[in-house]
Every structure is written in C-alpha cells, then in structure tokens.
Amino acid sequence: MPNLVEIVKGWSKRKIIVVVTIMTMVLASLILLFSWSQKTDYQVLFSNLSEQDAGAIVNKLNEMKVPYKITSNSIMVPAPKVYELRLQLAAQGLPVGGGVGFEIFDKTDFQTTDFVQKLNYKRALEGELARTISSLMEVEHARVHLALPEKSLFVKDKDTPTASILIKVKAGRSLSPAQVQGIVHLVSSSIEGLNPNDITIIDNNGNMLTRPSDDMLGLTTTQLEYQKKYEKDIETAIKDILEPVIGKDKVKVKTNVDLDFSRTEKTEEKYDPEGSVLRSEQSMKEKSLSAAPGGIPGVQSNLPGKAGTQAQGQQSQSQKESDTTNFEISKVTSHTLVSMGNLKKLSAAVLVDGMYREKKGSKEPVYIPRSDDELKRFDDLVKKAIGYNQARGDDVSVVNIQFEPVAKEEVPVEHRDWAKEIALSAKYLAPLIVAILFYFFIVRPVIKSISPEPVKAQIPELPMPRSMAEIAKEAKPELPEAKLREVPLPPVEETAIKTEITDWSQWVKENPSQAASLIKEWVEAEEA
C-alpha cells in the first residue's frame, strides 16, 4: 500500500484527473445498472375500472401496504403479487363492475324523494344488467342505458321502454349472432314491456350488432346468414367428395340456394262423393177405417120434436206410409303448417382441374384434360352428395377447365417474439457483461498504469552454451548448413562444456525469477 501511494504521488496532474474521471464514471454506471436490474417489474392488476371500483381498490391496497402505480386506465402492482392480489380482492367483492347494483338499496333513507328512488332503481337495474352481460367470456366491459317511460292512466298515451347496450369485446374475441340474440332476450325479459326490437347493441368500435329486418328485402340478417351457411355446407360436401379423387385445390365450387322463409298454414276439407255411410233411417206407417150415421144437414133436422130423416150411412178409410233414410258423405279435414327455410331450388357450378404429367426433357408438366366418362362420374357423385331433385328444378354443372398455376409463396416461419426475450435476457446478463468489460477495459489498464514496471532480468555475463551446429560450423566453415550435420565433430573438451553448464545452473538456482523472465523473453522472441 505505501508503494501504491508513492506511485500515485509520482503521477502527473493530467494522469490523476483522467483516472479519477474514469473511476467516477464507472462507479456511476455500476450504480445505475444495479438500480435498473433491481427495479421492480409492475404489471396490470385491473384496467378500465369505474371511478368507484378504482377508488375502492386503491384504498384496499393502501390498507394492505402494497406498492402500486396508477396509469390513465389501469392499476399496476409488482408482478409477483398480481394473481394473489386479484384473489384477495375478489374475496372482498372487488371490483364490483358495471356500476352500482341493487346494493344501493341496502341503506334505507326515509328522506329520499320518489324521484330519487326511481332514479336509483334505474341505476341499479342498469348496473345489474351490465354485470350479467360482462360475465360472458367474450365481453370485457358492458354498459346499459335504459329509457323507462312513466306509467300513464290512458292506454293511448302509453310509451314502450327502450334499451341501448355498449359492449367492449376482449382482444381476439367476437360475439356470435346467437350470443347477441341471447343478450337481447336477456334484457327484454328483465324489463317489463320491453320489446326485443327496441334493443340496440353496439360494440366499442361503433358497429351495430343488432340489425332489424329489412322490409325491402324481406329477409332478416339471421335468415341471410342461414342461407350463406346452407350454401357453404353444400360446397363443403362437394369438395369432400371430389378432392380425395382429384386432388386438393383442384376443385372450385359455387352454389346458390333458393329458400322459402315464409310460414304458411293451410286447412282443407275434402268430400268424397263415392263414399257414403248410412247415418239414420226412419220409417212411419199410418192406416185408419171408420163408419158413422148420417142425416140431412140443416136447421130443420135439428129442431126439437121433429125427427130427421135418416140418411144412409157413409164409410171412410185412410192409409199413410213414410220412409226416411239419411246417408253421411265422407269428409277429410286437414291442417298443414309449412315450416320456414324449405329448399325450393338448388344450383351448383363445379370447376374441375385436369391432370398434369411430366414431359421428358422438360421441367414444365403437360396438361391432360378430363375425359367425358370422368366428368359424368363426377356429375353423378355431386348429385348424390347434395340430394339432387330434378322435379324441384335443381341444376348441377360440372366443367373441366385448366386452372391458372399459382406461384407458391414461401410461408414465413412462425417466430417467437425475439425482441422481448432478448430484452428480458439482457436485463439479467447486462450486469455481468458490463462487469467483464469494466475489468478488461478499465480496471486492467488502470492496474497496469499504476503498477511499477517489472525489473528486467539481469543476465550474467556467462558464456552461452553452444549447440552442436555451432561447433560444426567452427570446424568446417566452408560447408553449407545442410552438410554440417554429416560432418564429424572434432573432439571437444568435455571439461569446458561442463563448466559452462555448471555456471548457468548455479545462476538459475540463485535467480529463479530472473531465469523465468529470461525464458519468457526467449519464447516471445521465438513466437514473434
């Protein structure tokens, strides 16, 4: 340490300023890097909250002494605590979501006016409906607006309620028409007198999800979707029957169906004149026979004391016969209800590609059209697959046409989000890399600059050991170096060589560090 202080004292002012500046910058960089690597990673706890829910959650986080950050539309907490906090807050009923519900009536206030009570009831009903709609997996947030008219004593002045619903769908999700209709019926069933046609639903992009029927076209959106689905199913059936035989992407199908969406009821009564059944039969016979005395009619015959002239008796006889037979005529009464969506007519156009064969000496394949027999078999297969009915007026056409070759595009390989992974890895590898660079480019040069220069080895003035080649060169100086190896060496005094080696060995034992430095210099000179 005293040597280091003396070395520093021997530096110039410029060198001291440079070293101090470098050390200060390195120390500041290390502090910043360490603080960045130890920085807490925050993730979203809840987003798009109402003001009431956001305030309640912030109060709970303060009570739990959990650090948090508030952005424009979300509350963020440390990443390791996200799921734990969500469970804890859910156990306490947070967030409530969808605004206020029927819990607004938990506290009774006798000073509340009738207007405020009605307004609270409307708010509670909207909030409960919004919560129910938000419980769907595809829905992230929902808001419900109700227009509830005042009840009137007069029927002609009665207004119907209406409803408007705003739905924010989760990213990558969408609501099917069946789900939209389910929301419509849910809201209409929750409010008295609300007609499903008076409910409007839009998404967060302003797209209308409920569309009323178009009187000009006579078809609703649901009916048009059903017709498209019917056509799609038929096209799929045709492709499924032909592609295994012809090949994939070698069949193009387009269908058109005429569906009857009218609902009709028909009642018929048919009478069969040839069919009769005896219903009732009535027979009556009457016969009478009688004889009575007779006189002269008039006044004199009826006067007292005078005997009327007896007239000759008259005999009467009557006979009556009646016969009635009733027959019942056969009658058939039928009530027919024709369902909606019946197929009236079906048309299908099928394009079939030909065959391709390789031609010798050419890379381009040769096109071979389909034969008439093949097209006939394809036509029969299509008719059987779609339920062809000639009496209904169905039309099927199978045509062989060469398809335009499509250039094959290289499908990009699905790759992961490398940028995100590299950034995450750099967060943990950056301190190590900076520490290594700091050592090699800062610490090591500084240490070399402040360290004393190594003392060069003091080589003693001893005769260097001579090699065999040098001895041969002295013996035959006129021969080239290649022939020196074959020249017999002259006798050398062994005592002189042993003396040189002994002197070097003694020096190496006495100065090991200098000997090592000497060897190192020799090696570096040899490599250079």
Coordinates of C-alpha atoms in Angstrom, one line a residue:
M1 CA 0.0 0.0 0.0
P2 CA 2.8 2.5 0.8
N3 CA 4.3 1.7 -2.6
L4 CA 0.9 2.4 -4.3
V5 CA 0.7 5.8 -2.5
E6 CA 4.2 6.7 -3.6
I7 CA 3.4 5.7 -7.2
V8 CA 0.3 7.8 -7.2
K9 CA 2.3 10.8 -5.9
G10 CA 4.6 10.3 -8.8
W11 CA 1.8 10.7 -11.4
S12 CA 1.3 13.9 -13.3
K13 CA -1.9 16.0 -12.7
R14 CA -3.3 15.1 -16.1
K15 CA -3.0 11.4 -15.3
I16 CA -4.6 11.8 -11.9
I17 CA -7.6 13.7 -13.4
V18 CA -8.1 11.1 -16.1
V19 CA -8.0 8.2 -13.6
V20 CA -10.4 9.9 -11.2
T21 CA -12.8 10.8 -14.0
I22 CA -12.8 7.2 -15.3
M23 CA -13.4 5.8 -11.9
T24 CA -16.2 8.2 -11.2
M25 CA -18.0 7.4 -14.5
V26 CA -17.5 3.6 -13.9
L27 CA -18.9 3.9 -10.4
A28 CA -21.9 5.9 -11.5
S29 CA -22.6 3.4 -14.3
L30 CA -22.4 0.5 -11.9
I31 CA -24.8 2.2 -9.5
L32 CA -27.3 2.9 -12.4
L33 CA -27.0 -0.6 -13.8
F34 CA -27.5 -2.1 -10.4
S35 CA -30.6 0.0 -9.7
W36 CA -32.0 -0.8 -13.1
S37 CA -31.5 -4.5 -12.6
Q38 CA -33.1 -4.4 -9.2
K39 CA -36.1 -2.3 -10.4
T40 CA -39.5 -3.8 -9.5
D41 CA -41.4 -5.1 -12.5
Y42 CA -45.0 -3.8 -12.4
Q43 CA -47.9 -5.5 -14.2
V44 CA -51.6 -4.6 -14.7
L45 CA -53.8 -5.6 -11.8
F46 CA -57.1 -4.2 -13.2
S47 CA -57.8 -1.9 -16.1
N48 CA -60.8 0.1 -17.4
L49 CA -62.3 0.4 -14.0
S50 CA -65.1 2.7 -13.0
E51 CA -64.2 5.5 -10.6
Q52 CA -65.9 3.8 -7.7
D53 CA -64.1 0.5 -8.2
A54 CA -60.7 2.2 -8.8
G55 CA -61.1 4.2 -5.5
A56 CA -62.1 1.1 -3.5
I57 CA -59.2 -0.9 -4.9
V58 CA -56.7 1.8 -4.1
N59 CA -58.0 2.1 -0.6
K60 CA -57.6 -1.7 -0.1
L61 CA -54.0 -1.6 -1.5
N62 CA -53.1 1.2 0.9
E63 CA -54.6 -0.9 3.8
M64 CA -52.6 -3.9 2.7
K65 CA -49.4 -1.7 2.3
V66 CA -48.9 -2.9 -1.3
P67 CA -47.0 -0.6 -3.6
Y68 CA -48.9 0.4 -6.8
K69 CA -48.8 2.7 -9.7
I70 CA -51.8 4.3 -11.4
T71 CA -51.9 5.0 -15.1
S72 CA -54.5 6.5 -17.3
N73 CA -56.7 3.4 -17.4
S74 CA -55.2 0.8 -15.1
I75 CA -53.8 0.0 -11.7
M76 CA -50.3 -1.7 -11.7
V77 CA -48.7 -3.7 -8.9
P78 CA -45.5 -5.8 -8.6
A79 CA -45.6 -8.7 -10.9
P80 CA -45.2 -11.5 -8.3
K81 CA -48.2 -10.3 -6.4
V82 CA -50.7 -9.8 -9.3
Y83 CA -52.6 -13.1 -9.0
E84 CA -52.5 -13.2 -5.2
L85 CA -54.0 -9.7 -5.0
R86 CA -56.7 -10.5 -7.6
L87 CA -57.8 -13.4 -5.4
Q88 CA -57.8 -11.4 -2.2
L89 CA -59.7 -8.5 -3.8
A90 CA -62.2 -10.9 -5.4
A91 CA -62.9 -12.4 -2.0
Q92 CA -63.8 -8.9 -0.8
G93 CA -66.1 -8.4 -3.8
L94 CA -63.8 -6.1 -5.8
P95 CA -64.1 -4.9 -8.4
V96 CA -67.9 -4.6 -8.4
G97 CA -68.0 -3.8 -12.1
G98 CA -70.9 -2.5 -14.2
G99 CA -71.6 0.4 -11.9
V100 CA -73.9 0.3 -8.9
G101 CA -76.3 -2.5 -8.5
F102 CA -79.2 -3.3 -6.2
E103 CA -76.9 -2.8 -3.2
I104 CA -77.8 0.8 -3.4
F105 CA -81.0 0.0 -1.5
D106 CA -79.1 -1.7 1.4
K107 CA -79.2 1.5 3.3
T108 CA -82.6 3.0 3.9
D109 CA -83.1 6.7 3.9
F110 CA -86.6 7.9 4.7
Q111 CA -85.8 11.4 3.4
T112 CA -85.3 10.1 -0.2
T113 CA -87.8 11.5 -2.6
D114 CA -89.8 9.4 -5.0
F115 CA -87.9 10.8 -7.9
V116 CA -84.6 9.8 -6.4
Q117 CA -85.9 6.3 -5.6
K118 CA -87.0 5.9 -9.3
L119 CA -83.6 7.1 -10.4
N120 CA -81.8 4.7 -8.1
Y121 CA -83.9 1.9 -9.3
K122 CA -83.0 2.7 -12.9
R123 CA -79.3 2.9 -12.0
A124 CA -79.4 -0.4 -10.1
L125 CA -81.2 -2.1 -13.0
E126 CA -78.6 -0.9 -15.5
G127 CA -75.8 -1.9 -13.2
E128 CA -77.1 -5.4 -12.7
L129 CA -77.7 -6.0 -16.4
A130 CA -74.2 -4.7 -17.2
R131 CA -72.7 -7.1 -14.6
T132 CA -74.6 -10.0 -16.1
I133 CA -73.5 -9.2 -19.6
S134 CA -69.9 -8.7 -18.5
S135 CA -69.9 -12.2 -17.1
L136 CA -69.7 -13.6 -20.6
M137 CA -66.2 -14.9 -21.6
E138 CA -66.1 -12.7 -24.8
V139 CA -67.2 -9.5 -23.1
E140 CA -64.6 -7.3 -21.3
H141 CA -66.9 -4.5 -20.3
A142 CA -70.6 -3.6 -20.8
R143 CA -72.7 -0.5 -20.2
V144 CA -76.5 -0.5 -20.3
H145 CA -78.7 2.6 -20.8
L146 CA -82.5 2.2 -20.2
A147 CA -85.3 4.6 -21.2
L148 CA -88.2 3.8 -18.9
P149 CA -91.2 6.0 -19.5
E150 CA -93.6 7.0 -16.8
K151 CA -96.8 4.9 -16.5
S152 CA -99.9 6.7 -17.8
L153 CA -103.5 6.2 -16.9
F154 CA -104.5 6.3 -20.6
V155 CA -103.8 3.4 -22.8
K156 CA -103.3 5.5 -25.9
D157 CA -100.6 7.6 -24.2
K158 CA -98.6 4.5 -23.2
D159 CA -95.0 4.5 -24.3
T160 CA -92.8 1.4 -24.5
P161 CA -89.3 1.2 -22.9
T162 CA -86.1 1.0 -24.9
A163 CA -82.6 -0.1 -24.2
S164 CA -79.1 0.7 -25.6
I165 CA -76.1 -1.5 -24.8
L166 CA -72.4 -0.8 -25.4
I167 CA -70.2 -3.9 -25.3
K168 CA -66.4 -3.9 -25.3
V169 CA -65.2 -7.3 -26.6
K170 CA -61.9 -8.8 -25.5
A171 CA -59.0 -8.7 -27.9
G172 CA -59.2 -11.6 -30.4
R173 CA -62.7 -12.4 -29.4
S174 CA -66.1 -11.8 -31.1
L175 CA -69.7 -12.3 -30.3
S176 CA -71.7 -14.7 -32.5
P177 CA -75.2 -13.8 -33.7
A178 CA -76.6 -16.4 -31.3
Q179 CA -74.9 -14.6 -28.3
V180 CA -76.2 -11.2 -29.5
Q181 CA -79.7 -12.6 -29.6
G182 CA -79.2 -14.1 -26.2
I183 CA -78.3 -10.7 -24.8
V184 CA -81.3 -9.1 -26.4
H185 CA -83.7 -11.7 -24.9
L186 CA -82.0 -11.4 -21.5
V187 CA -82.5 -7.7 -21.4
S188 CA -86.1 -7.8 -22.8
S189 CA -87.0 -10.5 -20.2
S190 CA -85.6 -8.4 -17.4
I191 CA -87.7 -5.2 -18.1
E192 CA -91.5 -5.2 -18.2
G193 CA -92.9 -4.3 -21.5
L194 CA -89.6 -4.1 -23.4
N195 CA -89.8 -5.4 -26.9
P196 CA -86.7 -7.2 -28.3
N197 CA -86.9 -5.0 -31.4
D198 CA -86.4 -1.9 -29.2
I199 CA -83.0 -3.0 -28.0
T200 CA -79.9 -1.7 -29.7
I201 CA -76.4 -3.2 -29.2
I202 CA -73.2 -1.8 -30.5
D203 CA -69.5 -2.7 -29.8
N204 CA -66.7 -0.4 -28.8
N205 CA -65.9 0.3 -32.5
G206 CA -69.4 1.6 -33.1
N207 CA -70.5 -1.4 -35.2
M208 CA -74.2 -2.3 -34.9
L209 CA -74.6 -5.9 -33.6
T210 CA -78.4 -5.9 -33.8
R211 CA -80.0 -5.3 -37.1
P212 CA -83.7 -5.1 -37.6
S213 CA -85.3 -6.9 -40.5
D214 CA -85.2 -5.2 -43.9
D215 CA -88.7 -4.9 -45.2
M216 CA -87.5 -4.2 -48.7
L217 CA -85.5 -7.4 -48.9
G218 CA -88.0 -9.4 -46.8
L219 CA -85.1 -11.2 -45.1
T220 CA -83.5 -10.7 -41.8
T221 CA -79.8 -10.8 -41.1
T222 CA -80.3 -14.2 -39.4
Q223 CA -82.0 -15.6 -42.5
L224 CA -79.3 -14.3 -44.8
E225 CA -76.7 -15.9 -42.6
Y226 CA -78.6 -19.2 -42.6
Q227 CA -78.8 -19.1 -46.4
K228 CA -75.0 -18.5 -46.6
K229 CA -74.3 -21.3 -44.2
Y230 CA -76.5 -23.6 -46.2
E231 CA -74.6 -22.8 -49.3
K232 CA -71.3 -23.2 -47.5
D233 CA -72.3 -26.7 -46.2
I234 CA -73.2 -27.8 -49.7
E235 CA -69.9 -26.5 -51.1
T236 CA -68.0 -28.3 -48.4
A237 CA -69.9 -31.6 -49.1
I238 CA -69.0 -31.4 -52.8
K239 CA -65.3 -30.7 -52.1
D240 CA -65.2 -33.5 -49.6
I241 CA -66.4 -36.0 -52.2
L242 CA -64.2 -34.8 -55.1
E243 CA -60.9 -33.6 -53.6
P244 CA -59.8 -37.2 -52.5
V245 CA -60.1 -38.2 -56.1
I246 CA -59.0 -35.1 -58.0
G247 CA -56.6 -33.5 -55.5
K248 CA -56.6 -30.6 -53.1
D249 CA -57.1 -27.2 -54.5
K250 CA -58.2 -28.6 -57.8
V251 CA -61.9 -28.2 -57.3
K252 CA -63.8 -24.9 -57.2
V253 CA -67.5 -24.9 -56.2
K254 CA -70.1 -22.2 -56.1
T255 CA -73.7 -22.9 -55.1
N256 CA -76.9 -20.9 -55.0
V257 CA -79.9 -22.0 -53.0
D258 CA -83.5 -20.6 -53.0
L259 CA -85.0 -21.0 -49.6
D260 CA -88.6 -20.3 -48.6
F261 CA -88.7 -18.5 -45.3
S262 CA -92.5 -17.8 -45.4
R263 CA -94.6 -19.5 -42.8
T264 CA -98.0 -20.8 -44.1
E265 CA -100.9 -22.5 -42.6
K266 CA -103.4 -24.4 -44.7
T267 CA -106.8 -26.0 -43.7
E268 CA -108.5 -28.3 -46.2
E269 CA -111.9 -30.1 -46.2
K270 CA -112.4 -32.8 -48.8
Y271 CA -115.6 -34.6 -49.6
D272 CA -115.7 -38.0 -51.3
P273 CA -118.9 -38.3 -53.4
E274 CA -118.4 -42.0 -53.9
G275 CA -118.0 -42.8 -50.3
S276 CA -121.3 -42.8 -48.2
V277 CA -122.2 -44.2 -44.9
L278 CA -125.8 -44.8 -43.6
R279 CA -126.3 -42.3 -40.8
S280 CA -130.0 -42.7 -39.8
E281 CA -133.2 -44.4 -41.1
Q282 CA -136.8 -43.5 -40.1
S283 CA -140.0 -45.4 -41.3
M284 CA -143.6 -44.4 -40.4
K285 CA -146.9 -46.2 -41.5
E286 CA -150.5 -45.0 -40.8
K287 CA -153.9 -46.7 -41.7
S288 CA -157.5 -45.8 -40.5
L289 CA -161.0 -47.2 -41.4
S290 CA -164.4 -45.8 -39.8
A291 CA -168.3 -45.8 -40.5
A292 CA -170.8 -43.2 -38.9
P293 CA -174.6 -42.5 -39.3
G294 CA -175.6 -39.5 -41.5
G295 CA -178.6 -37.1 -41.8
I296 CA -179.8 -34.2 -43.6
P297 CA -177.8 -31.3 -42.6
G298 CA -179.6 -28.1 -41.8
V299 CA -181.9 -26.4 -39.2
Q300 CA -185.0 -28.5 -39.5
S301 CA -183.3 -31.7 -38.7
N302 CA -182.0 -30.2 -35.6
L303 CA -185.3 -28.7 -34.3
P304 CA -186.9 -30.4 -31.3
G305 CA -189.9 -32.6 -31.9
K306 CA -189.0 -33.3 -35.4
A307 CA -187.3 -36.5 -36.4
G308 CA -184.9 -36.0 -39.0
T309 CA -184.9 -38.1 -42.0
Q310 CA -182.3 -40.8 -41.5
A311 CA -179.7 -40.7 -44.3
Q312 CA -177.8 -43.6 -45.5
G313 CA -174.5 -44.3 -43.6
Q314 CA -171.2 -43.4 -45.1
Q315 CA -167.9 -45.4 -44.6
S316 CA -164.3 -43.7 -44.5
Q317 CA -160.9 -45.3 -45.0
S318 CA -157.3 -43.7 -44.9
Q319 CA -153.8 -45.1 -45.2
K320 CA -150.3 -43.2 -44.8
E321 CA -146.8 -44.5 -45.1
S322 CA -143.5 -42.5 -44.7
D323 CA -139.9 -43.8 -45.0
T324 CA -136.7 -41.6 -44.4
T325 CA -133.1 -42.7 -44.9
N326 CA -130.1 -40.4 -44.1
F327 CA -126.6 -41.1 -45.5
E328 CA -123.3 -39.3 -44.4
I329 CA -120.8 -38.2 -47.1
S330 CA -117.1 -38.9 -46.5
K331 CA -115.2 -35.7 -45.5
V332 CA -111.4 -35.2 -44.8
T333 CA -110.3 -32.1 -42.8
S334 CA -106.5 -31.4 -42.8
H335 CA -104.5 -28.6 -41.1
T336 CA -101.0 -28.1 -42.6
L337 CA -98.3 -25.8 -41.1
V338 CA -95.4 -25.3 -43.5
S339 CA -92.1 -24.6 -41.7
M340 CA -89.6 -21.8 -42.6
G341 CA -86.4 -22.4 -44.6
N342 CA -87.6 -25.0 -47.0
L343 CA -85.4 -25.6 -50.1
K344 CA -87.2 -24.5 -53.3
K345 CA -84.3 -24.8 -55.8
L346 CA -80.6 -25.7 -55.8
S347 CA -78.0 -24.8 -58.3
A348 CA -74.3 -25.8 -58.2
A349 CA -71.4 -25.0 -60.5
V350 CA -68.3 -27.2 -60.2
L351 CA -65.0 -26.4 -61.9
V352 CA -62.5 -29.4 -62.1
D353 CA -58.9 -29.1 -63.0
G354 CA -57.3 -31.6 -65.3
M355 CA -54.2 -33.9 -64.9
Y356 CA -50.6 -33.0 -65.3
R357 CA -47.8 -35.3 -66.4
E358 CA -44.1 -34.7 -66.7
K359 CA -42.6 -34.5 -70.1
K360 CA -39.2 -35.9 -70.9
G361 CA -36.6 -33.3 -71.3
S362 CA -38.8 -30.5 -70.0
K363 CA -39.4 -29.3 -66.5
E364 CA -42.9 -27.9 -67.2
P365 CA -45.7 -30.6 -66.9
V366 CA -48.1 -31.3 -69.7
Y367 CA -51.8 -30.6 -69.1
I368 CA -54.2 -33.5 -69.9
P369 CA -58.0 -32.7 -69.8
R370 CA -60.5 -35.0 -68.1
S371 CA -62.5 -37.4 -70.2
D372 CA -66.2 -37.3 -70.6
D373 CA -66.6 -40.5 -68.6
E374 CA -64.8 -39.0 -65.7
L375 CA -66.9 -35.8 -65.8
K376 CA -70.1 -38.0 -65.9
R377 CA -68.9 -39.9 -62.8
F378 CA -68.1 -36.6 -61.1
D379 CA -71.5 -35.2 -62.0
D380 CA -73.3 -38.3 -60.5
L381 CA -71.2 -38.1 -57.3
V382 CA -72.1 -34.4 -56.9
K383 CA -75.8 -35.0 -57.5
K384 CA -75.9 -37.8 -54.9
A385 CA -73.9 -35.7 -52.4
I386 CA -76.2 -32.7 -52.4
G387 CA -79.5 -34.6 -52.8
Y388 CA -80.3 -33.6 -56.4
N389 CA -84.0 -33.5 -57.2
Q390 CA -84.9 -33.0 -60.8
A391 CA -88.6 -32.4 -60.0
R392 CA -87.7 -29.5 -57.9
G393 CA -85.8 -27.9 -60.7
D394 CA -82.2 -28.4 -59.4
D395 CA -79.3 -27.7 -61.7
V396 CA -75.8 -29.1 -61.4
S397 CA -73.0 -28.4 -63.9
V398 CA -69.5 -30.0 -63.7
V399 CA -67.0 -28.4 -66.1
N400 CA -63.3 -29.3 -66.7
I401 CA -61.1 -26.2 -67.1
Q402 CA -57.4 -25.8 -66.7
F403 CA -56.6 -23.8 -63.6
E404 CA -54.1 -20.9 -63.7
P405 CA -50.9 -22.1 -61.9
V406 CA -50.5 -20.2 -58.7
A407 CA -47.0 -19.2 -57.7
K408 CA -46.0 -20.8 -54.5
E409 CA -45.2 -18.3 -51.8
E410 CA -42.8 -19.2 -49.1
V411 CA -44.7 -19.3 -45.9
P412 CA -42.8 -17.3 -43.2
V413 CA -41.8 -19.5 -40.4
E414 CA -43.6 -18.6 -37.2
H415 CA -41.1 -17.0 -34.9
R416 CA -41.3 -16.1 -31.3
D417 CA -41.0 -12.5 -30.0
W418 CA -37.3 -12.5 -30.0
A419 CA -37.1 -8.8 -29.2
K420 CA -39.0 -9.3 -26.0
E421 CA -36.9 -12.3 -24.9
I422 CA -33.7 -10.6 -25.7
A423 CA -34.7 -7.6 -23.7
L424 CA -35.6 -9.9 -20.8
S425 CA -32.3 -11.7 -21.0
A426 CA -30.4 -8.5 -21.3
K427 CA -31.8 -7.4 -18.0
Y428 CA -30.0 -10.2 -16.2
L429 CA -26.9 -10.5 -18.5
A430 CA -26.2 -6.8 -18.8
P431 CA -24.6 -6.5 -15.3
L432 CA -22.3 -9.5 -16.0
I433 CA -21.3 -8.2 -19.4
V434 CA -20.7 -4.7 -18.1
A435 CA -18.6 -6.1 -15.2
I436 CA -16.4 -8.1 -17.6
L437 CA -16.0 -5.1 -19.9
F438 CA -15.2 -2.9 -16.9
Y439 CA -12.5 -5.3 -15.8
F440 CA -10.8 -5.7 -19.2
F441 CA -11.1 -2.1 -20.4
I442 CA -10.9 -0.1 -17.2
V443 CA -9.6 -2.0 -14.2
R444 CA -6.9 -3.9 -16.0
P445 CA -5.4 -0.8 -17.8
V446 CA -5.6 1.2 -14.6
I447 CA -3.8 -1.5 -12.7
K448 CA -1.2 -1.7 -15.4
S449 CA -0.7 2.0 -15.4
I450 CA -0.3 2.3 -11.6
S451 CA 1.7 -0.9 -11.2
P452 CA 5.5 -0.5 -11.3
E453 CA 7.3 -1.7 -14.4
P454 CA 8.8 -5.1 -13.9
V455 CA 12.5 -5.1 -13.5
K456 CA 14.2 -6.7 -16.4
A457 CA 16.3 -9.8 -15.7
Q458 CA 19.9 -9.1 -15.2
I459 CA 21.6 -11.7 -17.3
P460 CA 25.0 -12.6 -16.1
E461 CA 28.0 -12.3 -18.5
L462 CA 28.4 -16.0 -18.8
P463 CA 29.4 -17.9 -21.9
M464 CA 26.2 -19.2 -23.6
P465 CA 26.1 -23.0 -24.1
R466 CA 27.0 -23.7 -27.7
S467 CA 25.0 -26.1 -29.8
M468 CA 26.4 -28.9 -31.9
A469 CA 25.7 -26.9 -35.1
E470 CA 27.8 -24.0 -33.9
I471 CA 30.7 -26.4 -33.1
A472 CA 30.4 -28.0 -36.6
K473 CA 30.4 -24.5 -38.1
E474 CA 33.6 -23.7 -36.5
A475 CA 35.2 -27.0 -37.6
K476 CA 34.1 -26.7 -41.3
P477 CA 33.2 -23.1 -42.1
E478 CA 33.2 -23.6 -45.9
L479 CA 30.4 -26.2 -46.0
P480 CA 26.8 -25.3 -46.3
E481 CA 24.5 -25.7 -43.3
A482 CA 22.7 -28.7 -44.8
K483 CA 26.1 -30.7 -44.8
L484 CA 27.1 -29.6 -41.4
R485 CA 25.0 -32.3 -39.8
E486 CA 27.0 -35.0 -41.6
V487 CA 30.4 -33.6 -40.7
P488 CA 32.1 -35.5 -37.9
L489 CA 32.6 -33.2 -35.0
P490 CA 36.1 -32.6 -33.7
P491 CA 36.9 -33.7 -30.2
V492 CA 35.7 -31.1 -27.7
E493 CA 37.0 -30.8 -24.2
E494 CA 34.2 -32.1 -22.0
T495 CA 35.5 -30.1 -19.1
A496 CA 34.8 -26.7 -20.8
I497 CA 31.2 -27.6 -21.6
K498 CA 30.6 -29.0 -18.2
T499 CA 32.0 -25.8 -16.7
E500 CA 29.6 -23.6 -18.8
I501 CA 26.6 -25.7 -17.8
T502 CA 27.5 -25.7 -14.2
D503 CA 27.8 -21.9 -14.1
W504 CA 24.3 -21.5 -15.7
S505 CA 22.7 -24.0 -13.3
Q506 CA 24.2 -22.2 -10.4
W507 CA 22.9 -18.8 -11.7
V508 CA 19.4 -20.2 -12.3
K509 CA 19.2 -21.6 -8.7
E510 CA 20.3 -18.3 -7.3
N511 CA 18.0 -16.1 -9.5
P512 CA 14.8 -18.2 -10.3
S513 CA 12.6 -15.1 -11.1
Q514 CA 15.2 -13.6 -13.5
A515 CA 15.6 -17.0 -15.1
A516 CA 11.9 -17.3 -15.7
S517 CA 11.8 -13.8 -17.2
L518 CA 14.6 -14.7 -19.5
I519 CA 12.9 -17.9 -20.7
K520 CA 9.7 -15.9 -21.3
E521 CA 11.6 -13.4 -23.4
W522 CA 13.1 -16.2 -25.4
V523 CA 9.7 -17.7 -26.0
E524 CA 8.1 -14.4 -27.0
A525 CA 11.0 -13.7 -29.4
E526 CA 10.7 -17.2 -30.9
E527 CA 6.9 -16.8 -31.5
A528 CA 7.4 -13.4 -33.0

